[in-house]
Amino acid sequence: MLREGFDKRISGLKDKVFQMGNMVDSLISESMEALLNQDLEAAAQIEKKDDKIDKLEMEIEGECMNLLTLQQPLAGDLRLIAAALKIITDLERMGDHAVNIAHVTLEIGKEPFIKPLIDIPKMADYCHNMIEESLNAFANADVEKAKKIAEMDEEVDKLSDRVFEDVIDIIAENKGLLKQGSKLLFIARYLERIADHTTNICERIIYMVTGVYKEIN
Amino acid sequence: MGVRIKIENLDFYYGKFKALKNINMNIYDKKITAFIGPSGCGKSTLLRTLNRMNDFVDGVKIDGKVLFDGIDIYNGGLDPVELRRKVGMVFQRPNPFPKTIYENIVFGLKNNGVKDKKILDDVVERTLKGVYLYDEVKNKINKSALDLSGGQQQRLCIARAIAMQPEVILMDEPTSALDPISTAKIEELLLELKKDYTIIIVTHSMQQAARISDYTAFFLSGEVIEFDETSKIFSVPRDKRTEDYITGRFG
């Protein structure tokens, strides 16, 4: 087989995207744990950890540009590189949302939650599953899995709507809870965006494998 | 979209060796079609079949049909001389005659009995402008064509081909002997020429096929493995062999 060196770099690129995805997945989990435990020390660490993700994104982008410039990839190779370039942008934004959640955690501080957090952790669980599954779909070029993951996004949207209704009801009854209530709404919004970005990633995986642009949801 | 040349069930033999196997393909009017594939895959053989250049090779046998505007060129439908006037050719290495630039261009017309100097002068100016060579050579059109650079010589050969007002131009690796600037000029020229001509180009450069052609045919061992719009061939080829070839996994 010709181009063994090139093949190694392509598989190295895939590994790095996968690694970045795992880092983002962990960061979101850590950020959520800090929120639920109101662990301010852990929340304060999230931003620094996100810097590593940003750095890896730049590294992967550099490698993609290098491969495009020097290797003139075509067909499946080109689609993989194009997909990688788009996927890392989504992953980077997801990492930013983990940081946003940590910021909200720090703002809430040790103040007791205005309601037990039930749907928000559920949203985070869905996000975690979606990310994990989408990374597997990416690694295995699994179109069917990528399509299925998008269905989970609908569940996240439903939960998000429920959080909004619940919190708005609480605020309507007691305006004194407006400050924390609005912060919880932001968290639901960040998780909902994370799920959307994961759906984008699935679209890129479908393109990578089939060459067809397909909008999901 | 009009079909200029229709190739039907074409088999081609050099003696006992079957160089082309059951080729079926449409060449579309005023488009650039690229033939790609590893050496010896049959792409040049097919190109030369389209203006009967292979007639001069011993032991050649052809089955099937090549229809030019619906006329079968191999079964008495079209005189080969007339066919070659309609289907011009440009080769890998620039091959101007050892004559002046002027004489190179009017050679075919003079052989066909055109003597009117004004007509010939007009053709020289028009074709040289057509290949963007006029400004570079207008003060030396009576000097030897062999004094031109390789890229200029190749553009002169294209001018010589279009002087006969062909309908189709066949090009067999026309830039493989040229530097990148000359190559870029020829590529730009082809994109201009396709407004008036149907062009078929054999090329070993994937990037060249991708840059200039509308359709691409991938050949392997005498077969057309895949024929499609160029953008599809280079982004989502259907056949794994095409993918392996264009991505450099073999060939």
PDB file of N, CA, C and O in Angstrom, chain B residues 119-147:
ATOM      1  N   ILE B 119      -7.189  35.885 -45.911  1.00  0.00           N
ATOM      2  CA  ILE B 119      -7.850  34.885 -45.052  1.00  0.00           C
ATOM      3  C   ILE B 119      -6.821  34.251 -44.114  1.00  0.00           C
ATOM      4  O   ILE B 119      -7.035  34.133 -42.902  1.00  0.00           O
ATOM      5  N   LEU B 120      -5.680  33.881 -44.684  1.00  0.00           N
ATOM      6  CA  LEU B 120      -4.644  33.220 -43.876  1.00  0.00           C
ATOM      7  C   LEU B 120      -4.132  34.166 -42.779  1.00  0.00           C
ATOM      8  O   LEU B 120      -3.965  33.766 -41.622  1.00  0.00           O
ATOM      9  N   ASP B 121      -3.900  35.425 -43.155  1.00  0.00           N
ATOM     10  CA  ASP B 121      -3.432  36.413 -42.161  1.00  0.00           C
ATOM     11  C   ASP B 121      -4.447  36.544 -41.021  1.00  0.00           C
ATOM     12  O   ASP B 121      -4.085  36.608 -39.849  1.00  0.00           O
ATOM     13  N   ASP B 122      -5.699  36.593 -41.414  1.00  0.00           N
ATOM     14  CA  ASP B 122      -6.755  36.723 -40.401  1.00  0.00           C
ATOM     15  C   ASP B 122      -6.758  35.528 -39.447  1.00  0.00           C
ATOM     16  O   ASP B 122      -6.894  35.694 -38.232  1.00  0.00           O
ATOM     17  N   VAL B 123      -6.614  34.346 -40.026  1.00  0.00           N
ATOM     18  CA  VAL B 123      -6.634  33.132 -39.203  1.00  0.00           C
ATOM     19  C   VAL B 123      -5.456  33.149 -38.230  1.00  0.00           C
ATOM     20  O   VAL B 123      -5.601  32.832 -37.038  1.00  0.00           O
ATOM     21  N   VAL B 124      -4.279  33.560 -38.717  1.00  0.00           N
ATOM     22  CA  VAL B 124      -3.089  33.595 -37.857  1.00  0.00           C
ATOM     23  C   VAL B 124      -3.326  34.543 -36.676  1.00  0.00           C
ATOM     24  O   VAL B 124      -3.100  34.193 -35.520  1.00  0.00           O
ATOM     25  N   GLU B 125      -3.841  35.725 -36.978  1.00  0.00           N
ATOM     26  CA  GLU B 125      -4.045  36.692 -35.906  1.00  0.00           C
ATOM     27  C   GLU B 125      -5.125  36.205 -34.928  1.00  0.00           C
ATOM     28  O   GLU B 125      -4.954  36.255 -33.709  1.00  0.00           O
ATOM     29  N   ARG B 126      -6.211  35.688 -35.490  1.00  0.00           N
ATOM     30  CA  ARG B 126      -7.328  35.260 -34.642  1.00  0.00           C
ATOM     31  C   ARG B 126      -6.931  34.082 -33.735  1.00  0.00           C
ATOM     32  O   ARG B 126      -7.222  34.076 -32.536  1.00  0.00           O
ATOM     33  N   THR B 127      -6.250  33.122 -34.310  1.00  0.00           N
ATOM     34  CA  THR B 127      -5.911  31.944 -33.493  1.00  0.00           C
ATOM     35  C   THR B 127      -4.827  32.282 -32.465  1.00  0.00           C
ATOM     36  O   THR B 127      -4.881  31.801 -31.340  1.00  0.00           O
ATOM     37  N   LEU B 128      -3.866  33.118 -32.863  1.00  0.00           N
ATOM     38  CA  LEU B 128      -2.827  33.490 -31.886  1.00  0.00           C
ATOM     39  C   LEU B 128      -3.447  34.272 -30.726  1.00  0.00           C
ATOM     40  O   LEU B 128      -3.068  34.099 -29.566  1.00  0.00           O
ATOM     41  N   LYS B 129      -4.424  35.120 -31.056  1.00  0.00           N
ATOM     42  CA  LYS B 129      -5.129  35.834 -29.985  1.00  0.00           C
ATOM     43  C   LYS B 129      -5.941  34.839 -29.162  1.00  0.00           C
ATOM     44  O   LYS B 129      -6.029  34.952 -27.939  1.00  0.00           O
ATOM     45  N   GLY B 130      -6.509  33.872 -29.852  1.00  0.00           N
ATOM     46  CA  GLY B 130      -7.343  32.862 -29.182  1.00  0.00           C
ATOM     47  C   GLY B 130      -6.586  32.045 -28.155  1.00  0.00           C
ATOM     48  O   GLY B 130      -7.168  31.574 -27.179  1.00  0.00           O
ATOM     49  N   VAL B 131      -5.288  31.880 -28.379  1.00  0.00           N
ATOM     50  CA  VAL B 131      -4.498  31.113 -27.410  1.00  0.00           C
ATOM     51  C   VAL B 131      -3.620  32.046 -26.554  1.00  0.00           C
ATOM     52  O   VAL B 131      -2.685  31.593 -25.893  1.00  0.00           O
ATOM     53  N   TYR B 132      -3.931  33.340 -26.597  1.00  0.00           N
ATOM     54  CA  TYR B 132      -3.220  34.345 -25.794  1.00  0.00           C
ATOM     55  C   TYR B 132      -1.716  34.342 -26.055  1.00  0.00           C
ATOM     56  O   TYR B 132      -0.912  34.463 -25.141  1.00  0.00           O
ATOM     57  N   LEU B 133      -1.366  34.170 -27.337  1.00  0.00           N
ATOM     58  CA  LEU B 133       0.042  34.144 -27.697  1.00  0.00           C
ATOM     59  C   LEU B 133       0.398  35.368 -28.552  1.00  0.00           C
ATOM     60  O   LEU B 133       1.564  35.720 -28.698  1.00  0.00           O
ATOM     61  N   TYR B 134      -0.638  36.025 -29.059  1.00  0.00           N
ATOM     62  CA  TYR B 134      -0.420  37.082 -30.055  1.00  0.00           C
ATOM     63  C   TYR B 134       0.534  38.167 -29.552  1.00  0.00           C
ATOM     64  O   TYR B 134       1.509  38.502 -30.223  1.00  0.00           O
ATOM     65  N   ASP B 135       0.258  38.694 -28.358  1.00  0.00           N
ATOM     66  CA  ASP B 135       1.092  39.790 -27.861  1.00  0.00           C
ATOM     67  C   ASP B 135       2.549  39.374 -27.678  1.00  0.00           C
ATOM     68  O   ASP B 135       3.452  40.189 -27.814  1.00  0.00           O
ATOM     69  N   GLU B 136       2.741  38.093 -27.366  1.00  0.00           N
ATOM     70  CA  GLU B 136       4.105  37.627 -27.118  1.00  0.00           C
ATOM     71  C   GLU B 136       4.886  37.408 -28.417  1.00  0.00           C
ATOM     72  O   GLU B 136       6.113  37.467 -28.406  1.00  0.00           O
ATOM     73  N   VAL B 137       4.188  37.140 -29.521  1.00  0.00           N
ATOM     74  CA  VAL B 137       4.926  36.759 -30.746  1.00  0.00           C
ATOM     75  C   VAL B 137       4.631  37.651 -31.959  1.00  0.00           C
ATOM     76  O   VAL B 137       5.169  37.407 -33.045  1.00  0.00           O
ATOM     77  N   LYS B 138       3.807  38.686 -31.754  1.00  0.00           N
ATOM     78  CA  LYS B 138       3.330  39.418 -32.942  1.00  0.00           C
ATOM     79  C   LYS B 138       4.459  40.018 -33.779  1.00  0.00           C
ATOM     80  O   LYS B 138       4.302  40.209 -34.978  1.00  0.00           O
ATOM     81  N   ASN B 139       5.600  40.259 -33.144  1.00  0.00           N
ATOM     82  CA  ASN B 139       6.714  40.843 -33.904  1.00  0.00           C
ATOM     83  C   ASN B 139       7.641  39.796 -34.506  1.00  0.00           C
ATOM     84  O   ASN B 139       8.653  40.144 -35.108  1.00  0.00           O
ATOM     85  N   LYS B 140       7.318  38.545 -34.293  1.00  0.00           N
ATOM     86  CA  LYS B 140       8.213  37.512 -34.848  1.00  0.00           C
ATOM     87  C   LYS B 140       7.447  36.344 -35.447  1.00  0.00           C
ATOM     88  O   LYS B 140       7.922  35.210 -35.388  1.00  0.00           O
ATOM     89  N   ILE B 141       6.305  36.625 -36.041  1.00  0.00           N
ATOM     90  CA  ILE B 141       5.537  35.498 -36.577  1.00  0.00           C
ATOM     91  C   ILE B 141       6.192  34.881 -37.809  1.00  0.00           C
ATOM     92  O   ILE B 141       5.826  33.792 -38.219  1.00  0.00           O
ATOM     93  N   ASN B 142       7.190  35.564 -38.356  1.00  0.00           N
ATOM     94  CA  ASN B 142       7.902  34.946 -39.480  1.00  0.00           C
ATOM     95  C   ASN B 142       9.229  34.329 -39.046  1.00  0.00           C
ATOM     96  O   ASN B 142      10.061  33.973 -39.872  1.00  0.00           O
ATOM     97  N   LYS B 143       9.403  34.244 -37.708  1.00  0.00           N
ATOM     98  CA  LYS B 143      10.600  33.550 -37.185  1.00  0.00           C
ATOM     99  C   LYS B 143      10.233  32.091 -36.906  1.00  0.00           C
ATOM    100  O   LYS B 143       9.059  31.722 -36.807  1.00  0.00           O
ATOM    101  N   SER B 144      11.262  31.286 -36.702  1.00  0.00           N
ATOM    102  CA  SER B 144      11.030  29.852 -36.492  1.00  0.00           C
ATOM    103  C   SER B 144      10.237  29.590 -35.212  1.00  0.00           C
ATOM    104  O   SER B 144      10.515  30.168 -34.155  1.00  0.00           O
ATOM    105  N   ALA B 145       9.277  28.697 -35.319  1.00  0.00           N
ATOM    106  CA  ALA B 145       8.475  28.310 -34.150  1.00  0.00           C
ATOM    107  C   ALA B 145       9.344  27.611 -33.106  1.00  0.00           C
ATOM    108  O   ALA B 145       9.013  27.593 -31.920  1.00  0.00           O
ATOM    109  N   LEU B 146      10.462  27.069 -33.553  1.00  0.00           N
ATOM    110  CA  LEU B 146      11.325  26.324 -32.615  1.00  0.00           C
ATOM    111  C   LEU B 146      12.067  27.263 -31.656  1.00  0.00           C
ATOM    112  O   LEU B 146      12.646  26.804 -30.679  1.00  0.00           O
ATOM    113  N   ASP B 147      12.029  28.568 -31.949  1.00  0.00           N
ATOM    114  CA  ASP B 147      12.680  29.518 -31.038  1.00  0.00           C
ATOM    115  C   ASP B 147      11.802  29.865 -29.836  1.00  0.00           C
ATOM    116  O   ASP B 147      12.249  30.518 -28.897  1.00  0.00           O
TER     117      ASP B 147
END
